[in-house]
Coordinates of C-alpha atoms in Angstrom, one line a residue:
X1198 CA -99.7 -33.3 29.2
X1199 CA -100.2 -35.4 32.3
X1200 CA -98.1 -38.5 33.2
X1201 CA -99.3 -42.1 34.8
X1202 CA -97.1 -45.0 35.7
X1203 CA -99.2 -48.3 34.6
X1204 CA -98.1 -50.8 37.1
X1205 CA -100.6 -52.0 39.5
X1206 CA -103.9 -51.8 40.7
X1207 CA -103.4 -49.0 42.2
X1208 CA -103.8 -47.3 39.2
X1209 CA -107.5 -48.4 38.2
X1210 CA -109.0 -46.7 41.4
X1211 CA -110.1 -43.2 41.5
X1212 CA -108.6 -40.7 43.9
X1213 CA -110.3 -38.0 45.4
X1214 CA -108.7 -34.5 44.1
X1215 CA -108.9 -32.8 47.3
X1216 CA -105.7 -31.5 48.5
X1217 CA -104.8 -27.4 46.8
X1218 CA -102.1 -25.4 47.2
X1219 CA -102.4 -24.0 51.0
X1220 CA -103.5 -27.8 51.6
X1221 CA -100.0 -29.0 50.4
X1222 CA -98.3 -26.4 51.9
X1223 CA -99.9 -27.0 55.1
X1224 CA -99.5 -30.4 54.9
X1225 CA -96.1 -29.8 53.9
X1226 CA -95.7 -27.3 57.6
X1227 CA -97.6 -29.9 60.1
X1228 CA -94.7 -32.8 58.8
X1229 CA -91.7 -30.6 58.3
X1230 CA -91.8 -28.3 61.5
X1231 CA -90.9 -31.2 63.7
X1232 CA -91.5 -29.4 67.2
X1233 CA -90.2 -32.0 69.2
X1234 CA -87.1 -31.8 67.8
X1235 CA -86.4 -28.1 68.7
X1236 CA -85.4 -28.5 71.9
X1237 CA -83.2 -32.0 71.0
X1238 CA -81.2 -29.7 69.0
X1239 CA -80.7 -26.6 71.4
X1240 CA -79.3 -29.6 73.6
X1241 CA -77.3 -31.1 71.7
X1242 CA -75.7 -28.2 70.0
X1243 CA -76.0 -25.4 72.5
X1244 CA -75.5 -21.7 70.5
X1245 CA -73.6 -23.8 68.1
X1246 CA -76.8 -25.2 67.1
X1247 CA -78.3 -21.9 65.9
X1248 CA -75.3 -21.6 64.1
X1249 CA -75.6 -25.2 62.3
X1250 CA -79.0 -25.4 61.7
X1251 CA -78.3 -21.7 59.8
X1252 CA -76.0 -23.4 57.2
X1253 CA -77.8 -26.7 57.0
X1254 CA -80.9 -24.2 56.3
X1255 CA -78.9 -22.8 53.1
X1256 CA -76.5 -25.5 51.5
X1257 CA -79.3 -28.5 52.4
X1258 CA -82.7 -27.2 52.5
X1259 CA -82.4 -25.1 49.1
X1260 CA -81.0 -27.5 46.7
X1261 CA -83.1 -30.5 48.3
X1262 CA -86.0 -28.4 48.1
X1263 CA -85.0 -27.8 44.3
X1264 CA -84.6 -31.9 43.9
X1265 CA -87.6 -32.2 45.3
X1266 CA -89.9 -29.4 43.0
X1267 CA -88.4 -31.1 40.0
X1268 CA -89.9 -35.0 41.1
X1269 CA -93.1 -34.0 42.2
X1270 CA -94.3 -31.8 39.7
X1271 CA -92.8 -33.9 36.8
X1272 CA -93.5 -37.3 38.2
X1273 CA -97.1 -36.8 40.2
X1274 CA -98.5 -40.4 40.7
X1275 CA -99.5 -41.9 44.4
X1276 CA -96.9 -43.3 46.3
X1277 CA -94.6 -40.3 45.4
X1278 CA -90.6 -41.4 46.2
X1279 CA -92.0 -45.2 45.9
X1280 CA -92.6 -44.4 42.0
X1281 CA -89.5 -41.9 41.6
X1282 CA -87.5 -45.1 42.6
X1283 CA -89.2 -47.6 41.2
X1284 CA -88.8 -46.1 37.6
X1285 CA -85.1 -45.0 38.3
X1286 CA -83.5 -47.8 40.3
X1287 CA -86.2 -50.7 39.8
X1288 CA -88.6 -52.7 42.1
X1289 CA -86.1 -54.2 44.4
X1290 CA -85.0 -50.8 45.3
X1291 CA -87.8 -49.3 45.5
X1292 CA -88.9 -51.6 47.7
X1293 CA -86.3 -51.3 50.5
X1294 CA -86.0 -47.4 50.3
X1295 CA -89.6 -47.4 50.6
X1296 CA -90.0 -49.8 53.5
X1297 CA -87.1 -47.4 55.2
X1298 CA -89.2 -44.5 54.5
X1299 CA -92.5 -45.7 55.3
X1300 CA -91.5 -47.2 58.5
X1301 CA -89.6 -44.6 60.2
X1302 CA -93.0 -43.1 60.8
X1303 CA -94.3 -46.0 63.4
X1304 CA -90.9 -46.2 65.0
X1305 CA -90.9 -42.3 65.7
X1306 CA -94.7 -42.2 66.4
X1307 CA -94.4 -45.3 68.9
X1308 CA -90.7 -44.3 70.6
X1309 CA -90.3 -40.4 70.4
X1310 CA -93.6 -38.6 70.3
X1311 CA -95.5 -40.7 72.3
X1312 CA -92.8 -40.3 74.5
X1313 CA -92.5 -36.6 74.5
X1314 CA -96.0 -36.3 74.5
X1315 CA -96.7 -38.5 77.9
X1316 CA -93.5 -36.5 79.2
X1317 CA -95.3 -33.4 78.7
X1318 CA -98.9 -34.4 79.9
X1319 CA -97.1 -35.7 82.9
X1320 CA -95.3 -32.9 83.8
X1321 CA -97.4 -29.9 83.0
X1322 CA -100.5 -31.7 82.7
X1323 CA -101.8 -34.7 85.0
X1324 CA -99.3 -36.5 87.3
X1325 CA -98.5 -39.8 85.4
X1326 CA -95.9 -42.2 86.5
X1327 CA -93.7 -43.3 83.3
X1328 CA -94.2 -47.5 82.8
X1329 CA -97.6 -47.0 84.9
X1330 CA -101.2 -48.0 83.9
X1331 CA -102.1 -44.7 83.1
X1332 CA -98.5 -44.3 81.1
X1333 CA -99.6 -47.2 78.7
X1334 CA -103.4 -45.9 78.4
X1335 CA -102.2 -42.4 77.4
X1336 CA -99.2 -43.9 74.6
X1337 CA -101.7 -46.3 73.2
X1338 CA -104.4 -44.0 72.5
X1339 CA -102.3 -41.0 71.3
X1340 CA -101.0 -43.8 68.4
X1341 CA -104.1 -44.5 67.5
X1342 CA -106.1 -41.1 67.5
X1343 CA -103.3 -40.5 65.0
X1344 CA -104.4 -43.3 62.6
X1345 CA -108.1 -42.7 63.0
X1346 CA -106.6 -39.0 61.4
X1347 CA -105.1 -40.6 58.8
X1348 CA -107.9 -43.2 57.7
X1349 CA -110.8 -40.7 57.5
X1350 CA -110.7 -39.6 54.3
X1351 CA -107.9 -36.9 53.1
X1352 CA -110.8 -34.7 52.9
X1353 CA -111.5 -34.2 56.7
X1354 CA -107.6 -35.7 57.7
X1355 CA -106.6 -32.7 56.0
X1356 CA -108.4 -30.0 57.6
X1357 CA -107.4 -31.7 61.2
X1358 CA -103.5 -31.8 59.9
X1359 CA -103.7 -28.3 59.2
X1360 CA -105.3 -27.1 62.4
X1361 CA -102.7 -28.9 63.9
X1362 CA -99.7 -27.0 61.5
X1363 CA -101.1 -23.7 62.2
X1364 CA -101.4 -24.1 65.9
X1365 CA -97.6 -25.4 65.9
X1366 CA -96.5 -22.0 64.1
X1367 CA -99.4 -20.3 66.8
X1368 CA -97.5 -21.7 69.5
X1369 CA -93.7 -20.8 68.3
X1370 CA -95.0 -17.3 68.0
X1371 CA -96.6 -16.7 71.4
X1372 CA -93.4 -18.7 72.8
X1373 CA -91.0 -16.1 70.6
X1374 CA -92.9 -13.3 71.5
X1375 CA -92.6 -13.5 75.2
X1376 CA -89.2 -14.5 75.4
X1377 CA -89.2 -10.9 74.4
X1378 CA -91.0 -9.8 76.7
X1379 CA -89.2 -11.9 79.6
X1380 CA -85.7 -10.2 77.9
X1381 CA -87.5 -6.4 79.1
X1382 CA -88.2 -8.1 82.8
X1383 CA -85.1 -10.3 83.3
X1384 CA -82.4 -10.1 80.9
X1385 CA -81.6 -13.0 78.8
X1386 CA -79.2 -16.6 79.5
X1387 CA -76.6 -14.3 77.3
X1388 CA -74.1 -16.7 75.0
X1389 CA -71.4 -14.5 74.1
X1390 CA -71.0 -14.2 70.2
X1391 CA -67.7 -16.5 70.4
X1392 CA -70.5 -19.3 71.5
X1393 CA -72.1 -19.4 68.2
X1394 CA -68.9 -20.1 65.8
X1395 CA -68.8 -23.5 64.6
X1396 CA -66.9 -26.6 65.8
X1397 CA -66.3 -30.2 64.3
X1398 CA -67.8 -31.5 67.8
X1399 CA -71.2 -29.6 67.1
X1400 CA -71.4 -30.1 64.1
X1401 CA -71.2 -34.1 64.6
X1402 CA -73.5 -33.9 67.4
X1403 CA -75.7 -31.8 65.8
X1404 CA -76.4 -32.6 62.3
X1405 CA -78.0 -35.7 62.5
X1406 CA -81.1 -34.1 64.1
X1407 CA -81.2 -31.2 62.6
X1408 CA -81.5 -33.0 58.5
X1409 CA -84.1 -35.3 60.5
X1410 CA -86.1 -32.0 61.5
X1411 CA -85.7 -30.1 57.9
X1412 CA -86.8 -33.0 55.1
X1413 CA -90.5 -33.6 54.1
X1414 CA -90.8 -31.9 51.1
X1415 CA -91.6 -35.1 49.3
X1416 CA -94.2 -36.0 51.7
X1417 CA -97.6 -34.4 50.6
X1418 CA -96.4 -36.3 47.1
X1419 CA -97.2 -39.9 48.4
X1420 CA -100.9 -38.5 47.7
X1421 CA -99.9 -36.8 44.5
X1422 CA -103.2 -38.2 42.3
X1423 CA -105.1 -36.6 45.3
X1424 CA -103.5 -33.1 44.2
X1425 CA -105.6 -30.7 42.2
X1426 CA -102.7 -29.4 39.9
X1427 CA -99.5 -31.1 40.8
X1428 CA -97.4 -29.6 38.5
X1429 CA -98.2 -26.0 39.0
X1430 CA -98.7 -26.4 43.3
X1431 CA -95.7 -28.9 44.1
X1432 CA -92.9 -26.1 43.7
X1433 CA -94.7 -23.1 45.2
X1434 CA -95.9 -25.1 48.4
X1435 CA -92.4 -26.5 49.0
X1436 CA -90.7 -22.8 48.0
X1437 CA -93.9 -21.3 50.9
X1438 CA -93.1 -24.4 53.2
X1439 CA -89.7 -24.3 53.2
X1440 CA -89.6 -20.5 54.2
X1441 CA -91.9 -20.8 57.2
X1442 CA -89.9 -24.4 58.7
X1443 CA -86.4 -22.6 58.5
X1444 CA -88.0 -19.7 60.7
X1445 CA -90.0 -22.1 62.8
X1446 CA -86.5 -23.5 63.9
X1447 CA -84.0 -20.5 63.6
X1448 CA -85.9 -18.1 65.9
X1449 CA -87.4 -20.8 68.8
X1450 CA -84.3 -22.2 68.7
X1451 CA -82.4 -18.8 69.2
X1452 CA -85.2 -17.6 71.6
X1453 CA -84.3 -21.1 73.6
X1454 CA -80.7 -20.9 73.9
X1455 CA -81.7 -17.2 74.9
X1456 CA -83.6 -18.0 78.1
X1457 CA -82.0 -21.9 78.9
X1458 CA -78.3 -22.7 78.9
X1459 CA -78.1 -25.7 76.8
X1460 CA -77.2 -28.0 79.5
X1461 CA -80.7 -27.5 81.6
X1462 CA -82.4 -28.2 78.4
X1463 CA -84.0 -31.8 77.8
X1464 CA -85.2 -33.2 74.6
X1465 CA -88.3 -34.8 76.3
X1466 CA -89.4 -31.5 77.8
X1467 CA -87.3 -28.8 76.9
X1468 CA -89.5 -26.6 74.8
X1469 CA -91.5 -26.1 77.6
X1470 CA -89.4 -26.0 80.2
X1471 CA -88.5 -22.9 78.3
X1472 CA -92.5 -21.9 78.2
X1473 CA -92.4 -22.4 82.1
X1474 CA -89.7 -20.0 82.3
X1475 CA -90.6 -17.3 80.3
X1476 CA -94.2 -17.3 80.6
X1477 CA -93.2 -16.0 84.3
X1478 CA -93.6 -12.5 83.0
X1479 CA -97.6 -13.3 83.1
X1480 CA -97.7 -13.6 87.0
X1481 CA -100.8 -15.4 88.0
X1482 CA -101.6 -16.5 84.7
X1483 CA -98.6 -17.8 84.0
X1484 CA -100.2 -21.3 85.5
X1485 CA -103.2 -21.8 83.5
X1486 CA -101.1 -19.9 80.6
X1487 CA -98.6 -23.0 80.6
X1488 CA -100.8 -25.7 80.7
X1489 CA -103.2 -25.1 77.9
X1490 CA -99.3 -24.4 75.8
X1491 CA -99.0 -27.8 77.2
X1492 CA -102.3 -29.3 76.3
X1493 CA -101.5 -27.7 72.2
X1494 CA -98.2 -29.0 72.2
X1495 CA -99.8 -32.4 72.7
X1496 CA -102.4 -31.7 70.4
X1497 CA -99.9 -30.4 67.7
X1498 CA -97.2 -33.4 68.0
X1499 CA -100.4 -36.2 67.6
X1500 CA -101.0 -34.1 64.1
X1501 CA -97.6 -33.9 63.5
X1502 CA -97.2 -37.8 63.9
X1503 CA -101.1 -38.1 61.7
X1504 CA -99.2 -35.8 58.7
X1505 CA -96.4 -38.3 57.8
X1506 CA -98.8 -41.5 58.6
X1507 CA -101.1 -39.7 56.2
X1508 CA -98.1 -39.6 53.6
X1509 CA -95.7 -42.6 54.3
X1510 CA -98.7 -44.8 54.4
X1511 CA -99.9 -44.5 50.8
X1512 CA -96.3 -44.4 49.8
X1513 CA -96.0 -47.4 51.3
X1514 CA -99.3 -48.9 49.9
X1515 CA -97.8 -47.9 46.7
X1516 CA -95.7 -50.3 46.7
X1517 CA -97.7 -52.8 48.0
X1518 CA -99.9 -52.4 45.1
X1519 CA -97.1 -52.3 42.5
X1520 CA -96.0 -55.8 44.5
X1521 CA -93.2 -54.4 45.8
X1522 CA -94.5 -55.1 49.4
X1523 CA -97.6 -57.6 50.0
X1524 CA -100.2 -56.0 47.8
X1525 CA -102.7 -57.1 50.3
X1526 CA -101.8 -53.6 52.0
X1527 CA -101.5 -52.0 48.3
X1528 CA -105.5 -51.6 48.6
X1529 CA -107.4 -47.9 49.5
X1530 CA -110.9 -47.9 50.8
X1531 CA -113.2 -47.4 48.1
X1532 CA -115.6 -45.2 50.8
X1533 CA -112.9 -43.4 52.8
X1534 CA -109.9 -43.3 49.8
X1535 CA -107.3 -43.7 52.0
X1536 CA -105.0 -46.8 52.5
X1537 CA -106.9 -48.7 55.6
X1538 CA -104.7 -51.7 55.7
X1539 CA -101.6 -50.3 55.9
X1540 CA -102.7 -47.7 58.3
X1541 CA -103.6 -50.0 60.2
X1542 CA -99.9 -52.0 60.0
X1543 CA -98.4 -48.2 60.8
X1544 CA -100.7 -48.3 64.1
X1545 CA -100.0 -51.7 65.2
X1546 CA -96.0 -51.4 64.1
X1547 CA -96.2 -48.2 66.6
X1548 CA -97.5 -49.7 69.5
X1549 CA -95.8 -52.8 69.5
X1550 CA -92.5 -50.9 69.2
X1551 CA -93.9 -48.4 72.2
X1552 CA -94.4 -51.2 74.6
X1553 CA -91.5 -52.6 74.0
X1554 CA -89.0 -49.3 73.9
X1555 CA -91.0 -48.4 77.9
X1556 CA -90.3 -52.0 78.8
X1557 CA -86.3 -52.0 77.3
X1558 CA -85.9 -48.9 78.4
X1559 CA -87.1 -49.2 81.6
X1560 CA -90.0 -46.6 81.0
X1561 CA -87.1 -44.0 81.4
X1562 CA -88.7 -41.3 78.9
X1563 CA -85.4 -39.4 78.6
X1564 CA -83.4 -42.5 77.6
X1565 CA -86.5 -43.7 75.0
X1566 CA -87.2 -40.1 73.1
X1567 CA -83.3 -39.9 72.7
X1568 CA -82.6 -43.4 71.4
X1569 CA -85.6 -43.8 69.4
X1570 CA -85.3 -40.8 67.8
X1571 CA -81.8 -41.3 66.8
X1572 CA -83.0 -45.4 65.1
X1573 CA -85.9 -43.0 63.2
X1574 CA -83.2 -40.4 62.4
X1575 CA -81.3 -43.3 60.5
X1576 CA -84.5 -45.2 58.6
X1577 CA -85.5 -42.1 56.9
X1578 CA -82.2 -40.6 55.9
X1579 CA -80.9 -44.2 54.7
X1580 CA -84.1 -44.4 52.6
X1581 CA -82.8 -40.4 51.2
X1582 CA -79.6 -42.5 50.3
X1583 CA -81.9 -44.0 47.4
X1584 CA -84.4 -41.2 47.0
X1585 CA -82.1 -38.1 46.1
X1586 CA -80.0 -39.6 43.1
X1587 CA -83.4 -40.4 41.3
X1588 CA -83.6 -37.1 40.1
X1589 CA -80.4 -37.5 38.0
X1590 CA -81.6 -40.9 36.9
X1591 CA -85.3 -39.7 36.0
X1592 CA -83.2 -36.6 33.8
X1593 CA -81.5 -39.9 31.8
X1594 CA -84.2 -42.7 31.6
X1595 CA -87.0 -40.2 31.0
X1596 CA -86.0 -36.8 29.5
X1597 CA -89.4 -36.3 27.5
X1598 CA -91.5 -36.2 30.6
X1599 CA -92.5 -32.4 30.8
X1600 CA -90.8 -30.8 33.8
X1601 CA -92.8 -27.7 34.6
X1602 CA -89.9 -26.8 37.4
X1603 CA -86.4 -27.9 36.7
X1604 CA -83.5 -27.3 39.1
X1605 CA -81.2 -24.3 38.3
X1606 CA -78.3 -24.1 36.8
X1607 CA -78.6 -27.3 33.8
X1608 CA -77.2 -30.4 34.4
X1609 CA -74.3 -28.7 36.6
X1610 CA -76.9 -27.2 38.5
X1611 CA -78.7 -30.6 38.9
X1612 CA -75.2 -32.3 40.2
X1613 CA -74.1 -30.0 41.9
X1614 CA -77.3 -29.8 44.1
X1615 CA -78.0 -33.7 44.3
X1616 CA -73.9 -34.2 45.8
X1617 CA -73.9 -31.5 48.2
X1618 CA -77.7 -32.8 50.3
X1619 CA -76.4 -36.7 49.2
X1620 CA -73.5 -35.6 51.3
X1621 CA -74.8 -34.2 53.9
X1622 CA -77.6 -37.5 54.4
X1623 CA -74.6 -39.5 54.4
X1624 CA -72.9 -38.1 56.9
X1625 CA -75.9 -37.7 59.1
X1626 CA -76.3 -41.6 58.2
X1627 CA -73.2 -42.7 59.6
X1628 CA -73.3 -40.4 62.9
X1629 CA -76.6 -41.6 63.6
X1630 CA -75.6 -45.0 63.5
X1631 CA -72.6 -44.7 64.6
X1632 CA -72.2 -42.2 67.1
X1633 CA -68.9 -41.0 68.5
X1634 CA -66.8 -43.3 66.2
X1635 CA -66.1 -39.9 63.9
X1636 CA -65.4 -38.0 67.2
X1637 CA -62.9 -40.6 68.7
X1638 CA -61.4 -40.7 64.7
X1639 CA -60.9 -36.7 65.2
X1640 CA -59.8 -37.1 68.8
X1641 CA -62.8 -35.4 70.6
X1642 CA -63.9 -36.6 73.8
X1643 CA -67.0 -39.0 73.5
X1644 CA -68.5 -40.0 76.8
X1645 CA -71.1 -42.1 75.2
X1646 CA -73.1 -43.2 78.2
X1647 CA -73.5 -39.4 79.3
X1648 CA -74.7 -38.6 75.9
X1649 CA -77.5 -41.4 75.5
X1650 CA -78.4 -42.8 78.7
X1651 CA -77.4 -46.5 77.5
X1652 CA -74.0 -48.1 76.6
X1653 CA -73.1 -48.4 73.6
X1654 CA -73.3 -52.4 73.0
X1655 CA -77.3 -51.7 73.8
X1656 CA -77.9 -48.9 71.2
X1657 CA -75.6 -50.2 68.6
X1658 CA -77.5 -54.1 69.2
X1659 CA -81.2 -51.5 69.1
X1660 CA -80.0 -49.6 66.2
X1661 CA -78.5 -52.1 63.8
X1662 CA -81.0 -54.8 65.0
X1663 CA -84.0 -52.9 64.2
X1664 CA -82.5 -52.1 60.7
X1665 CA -81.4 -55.8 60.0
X1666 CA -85.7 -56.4 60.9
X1667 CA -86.4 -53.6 58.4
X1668 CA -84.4 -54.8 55.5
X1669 CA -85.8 -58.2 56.3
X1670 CA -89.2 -57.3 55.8
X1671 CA -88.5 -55.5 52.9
X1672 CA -86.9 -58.7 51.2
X1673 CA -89.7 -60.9 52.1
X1674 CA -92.4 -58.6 51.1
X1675 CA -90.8 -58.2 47.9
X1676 CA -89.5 -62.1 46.9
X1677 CA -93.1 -63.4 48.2
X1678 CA -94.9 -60.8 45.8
X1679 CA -91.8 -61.7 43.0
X1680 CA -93.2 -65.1 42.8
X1681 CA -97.2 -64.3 42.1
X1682 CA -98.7 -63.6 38.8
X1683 CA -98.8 -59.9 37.8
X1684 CA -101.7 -57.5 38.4
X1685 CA -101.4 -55.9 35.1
X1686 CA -99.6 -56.8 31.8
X1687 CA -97.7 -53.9 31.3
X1688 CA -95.2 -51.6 33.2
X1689 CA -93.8 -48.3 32.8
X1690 CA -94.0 -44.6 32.4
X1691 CA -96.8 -43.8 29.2
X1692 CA -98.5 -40.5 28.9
X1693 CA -102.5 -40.2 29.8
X1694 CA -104.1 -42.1 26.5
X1695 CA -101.7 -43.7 25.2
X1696 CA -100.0 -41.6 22.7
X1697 CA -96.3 -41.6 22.6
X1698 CA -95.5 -44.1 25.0
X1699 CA -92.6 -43.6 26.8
X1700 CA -91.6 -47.3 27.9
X1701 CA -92.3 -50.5 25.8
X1702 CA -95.0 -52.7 27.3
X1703 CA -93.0 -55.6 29.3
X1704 CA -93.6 -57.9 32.6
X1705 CA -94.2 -56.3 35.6
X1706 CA -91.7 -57.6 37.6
X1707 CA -88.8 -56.1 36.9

């Protein structure tokens, strides 16, 4: 028994059932496996972060990939997390999650990776100055190579996305196994095994990134009518997923802290400063060797920022079609079945915000990667604020919709499970945007122009400014659409046909 949500116009057009199992779990690898976050968090954590991300892994990862198998194989219509809230929480809600959601994408595509990415191609690649010509040229067509991946039809996006996730798992490999290798020639950096026990002031500086890096399970579900068998793939690709991204962190970030002591590495460049180092042990090829890792590990962040565009950007549509956000970007391409317009928003959202992070940054890529990341780090686990208690709220409103995978353990299972990774975004929530202020609480040290390049007045005015512009948009979006005529008469959650209708017929603005 399948399960529609009759709400929009999104709902009359025909999706494309393209993505299978290895699709969604690949899909599910090129978004989660956030490579250039590996070396942020070796950085920020030193051996502690091993340690950290270990236990974030196992009291995070597994229930909120539990949460997560429950929504998207019982609730499998476009726009994933856009309808869970939508039917637990309402349209207003819905609306601003979503636009936190959606939009962290853009902000982390047009401040962090193409940040990361010119970094890299300027220092392993081609010399090119940061703020230059050539600095611009490269960021603004690295955004929008990753939006032509996401508007050419799921069908060929996917296969690129893929490539792209299995190269980024290639590259970890080759880069684990010759830290080996370099461990035979030269020994290793060495952290003694008092190093790796936890502290309050790793944790703080560590978590933040490290839930940023791990969520994305929901993502493949914002094209959940483009899913051959939802119900039956959804918790076996996030169970497969899940098991490859907790190694594709563990072990590079181990092999990391191995070969760099933590304060010689850099977000912007440290992975492969640590490729430099170790591929040493390859003598005269260890050149050519390092730039072609370079020239993937550009090729791999570009997919990795084309993975969430593909999913944020129907979610997002979504709820522009439900007229939650202007429904004139609710509408997919009839010839290409993906959602053009708001693609199209994503890629002009992240280049706008990449000029003007080089320009009020003063091009410094060091100071941009770090900040930006942390103002994406806070958009998408605010919007996880809303997201997460849906499942209890769906168990309530809805408990006839068939639930092929239910989390363990009955409804204690289910509470338990949604409090413990509710807890942990919130924390991560407040640090982020309010760095230091739980270290200075606890009396640790918190030299905060050391730790982000800027003072604090500037980040806090960046951070809380841009949120204030994302809530604002939300609003507007959703009290211009509030006063136009519904789409459709009806809205609610009905099985396919008709029969035993699961909500009564009513307005659709609700």
């Amino acid at each position: 028994m399948s399960v529609e949500i009759a709400t929009s116009t999104i709902r009359t057009q025909t999706f494309r059932k393209t993505l299978g199992r290895l699709d969604i779990v690949l899909l599910s690898v090129a978004a989660i496996i956030s490579i250039d976050t590996i070396a942020q968090i070796a950085a920020g954590g030193g051996a502690q972060a091993f340690t950290w991300t270990l236990v974030i892994g196992v009291t995070f990862l597994l229930p909120y990939a539990f949460v997560v198998s429950e929504l998207g194989s019982a609730f499998h219509e476009e726009g994933g997390p856009f309808v869970w809230v939508r039917l637990a929480f309402g349209k207003l809600a819905a609306s601003i999650s979503t636009m936190f959601y959606w939009i962290t994408n853009p902000l982390w595509m047009g401040g962090s990776l193409v940040f990361i990415s010119a970094a890299t191609w300027d220092a392993y690649i081609a010399p090119m100055k940061s703020g230059s010509v050539a600095d611009y040229a490269f960021k603004i067509v690295f955004i929008w190579l990753a939006i032509l991946v996401a508007v050419v039809g799921l069908q060929y996006g996917k296969q690129i996305v893929a490539a792209g996730g299995i190269l980024k798992v290639a590259l970890l490999v080759v880069f684990v196994i010759t830290v080996g290798l370099y461990a035979l020639q030269h020994g290793v950096h060495g952290y003694a095994v008092g190093a790796f026990s936890p502290t309050l002031e790793g944790f703080l500086a560590v978590t933040p990134v490290i839930l940023f890096a791990v969520v994305g399970f929901e993502a493949p579900n914002g094209a959940a009518e483009e899913m051959r068998d939802p119900q039956k793939d959804v918790p076996k690709a996030v169970a497969s997923s899940g098991l490859i991204s907790i190694l594709c962190y563990l072990v590079p970030i181990f092999a990391i802290l191995a070969v760099l002591p933590a304060d010689k590495v850099q977000g912007a460049t440290g992975l492969l400063d640590a490729f430099k180092e170790v591929f040493t042990v390859y003598g005269p090829a260890a050149g050519p060797l390092l730039w072609v890792a370079a020239l993937l590990f550009v090729v791999v962040v570009l997919t990795q920022a084309s993975a969430w565009m593909i999913a944020s950007d129907r979610v997002q549509a979504a709820a522009g079609a439900d007229g939650a956000f202007f429904r004139y970007f609710g509408k997919f391409s009839e010839r290409l079945g993906t959602p053009v317009r708001m693609n199209m928003l994503s890629g002009v959202v992240a280049t706008v915000f990449c000029i003007a992070a080089t320009v009020l940054l003063n091009g410094s890529a060091s100071a941009a990667f770090t900040v930006v990341l942390t103002v994406a780090i806070s958009t998408l686990l605010l919007s996880y604020l809303v997201i997460f208690p849906t499942v209890i709220a769906l168990r309530k409103k809805h408990p006839d919709v068939p639930r092929p995978f239910r989390v363990p353990g009955g409804r204690a299972g289910l509470w338990i499970c949604t409090v413990v990774i509710y807890a942990w975004v919130l924390l991560g929530s407040w640090v982020a945007v309010f760095p230091g202020v739980l270290e200075s609480l606890f009396g640790i040290e918190y030299k905060f122009t050391d730790v982000w390049g800027v003072d604090r007045t500037t980040f806090e005015a960046f951070t809380i400014g841009t949120l204030a512009a994302i809530t604002a948009l939300a609003l507007v979006g959703y009290l211009y659409e509030r006063r136009r005529p519904a789409l459709v008469p009806t809205a609610g959650l009905h099985e396919a046909g008709g029969a035993g209708s699961l909500a009564t017929p009513a307005p659709i603005d609700v």
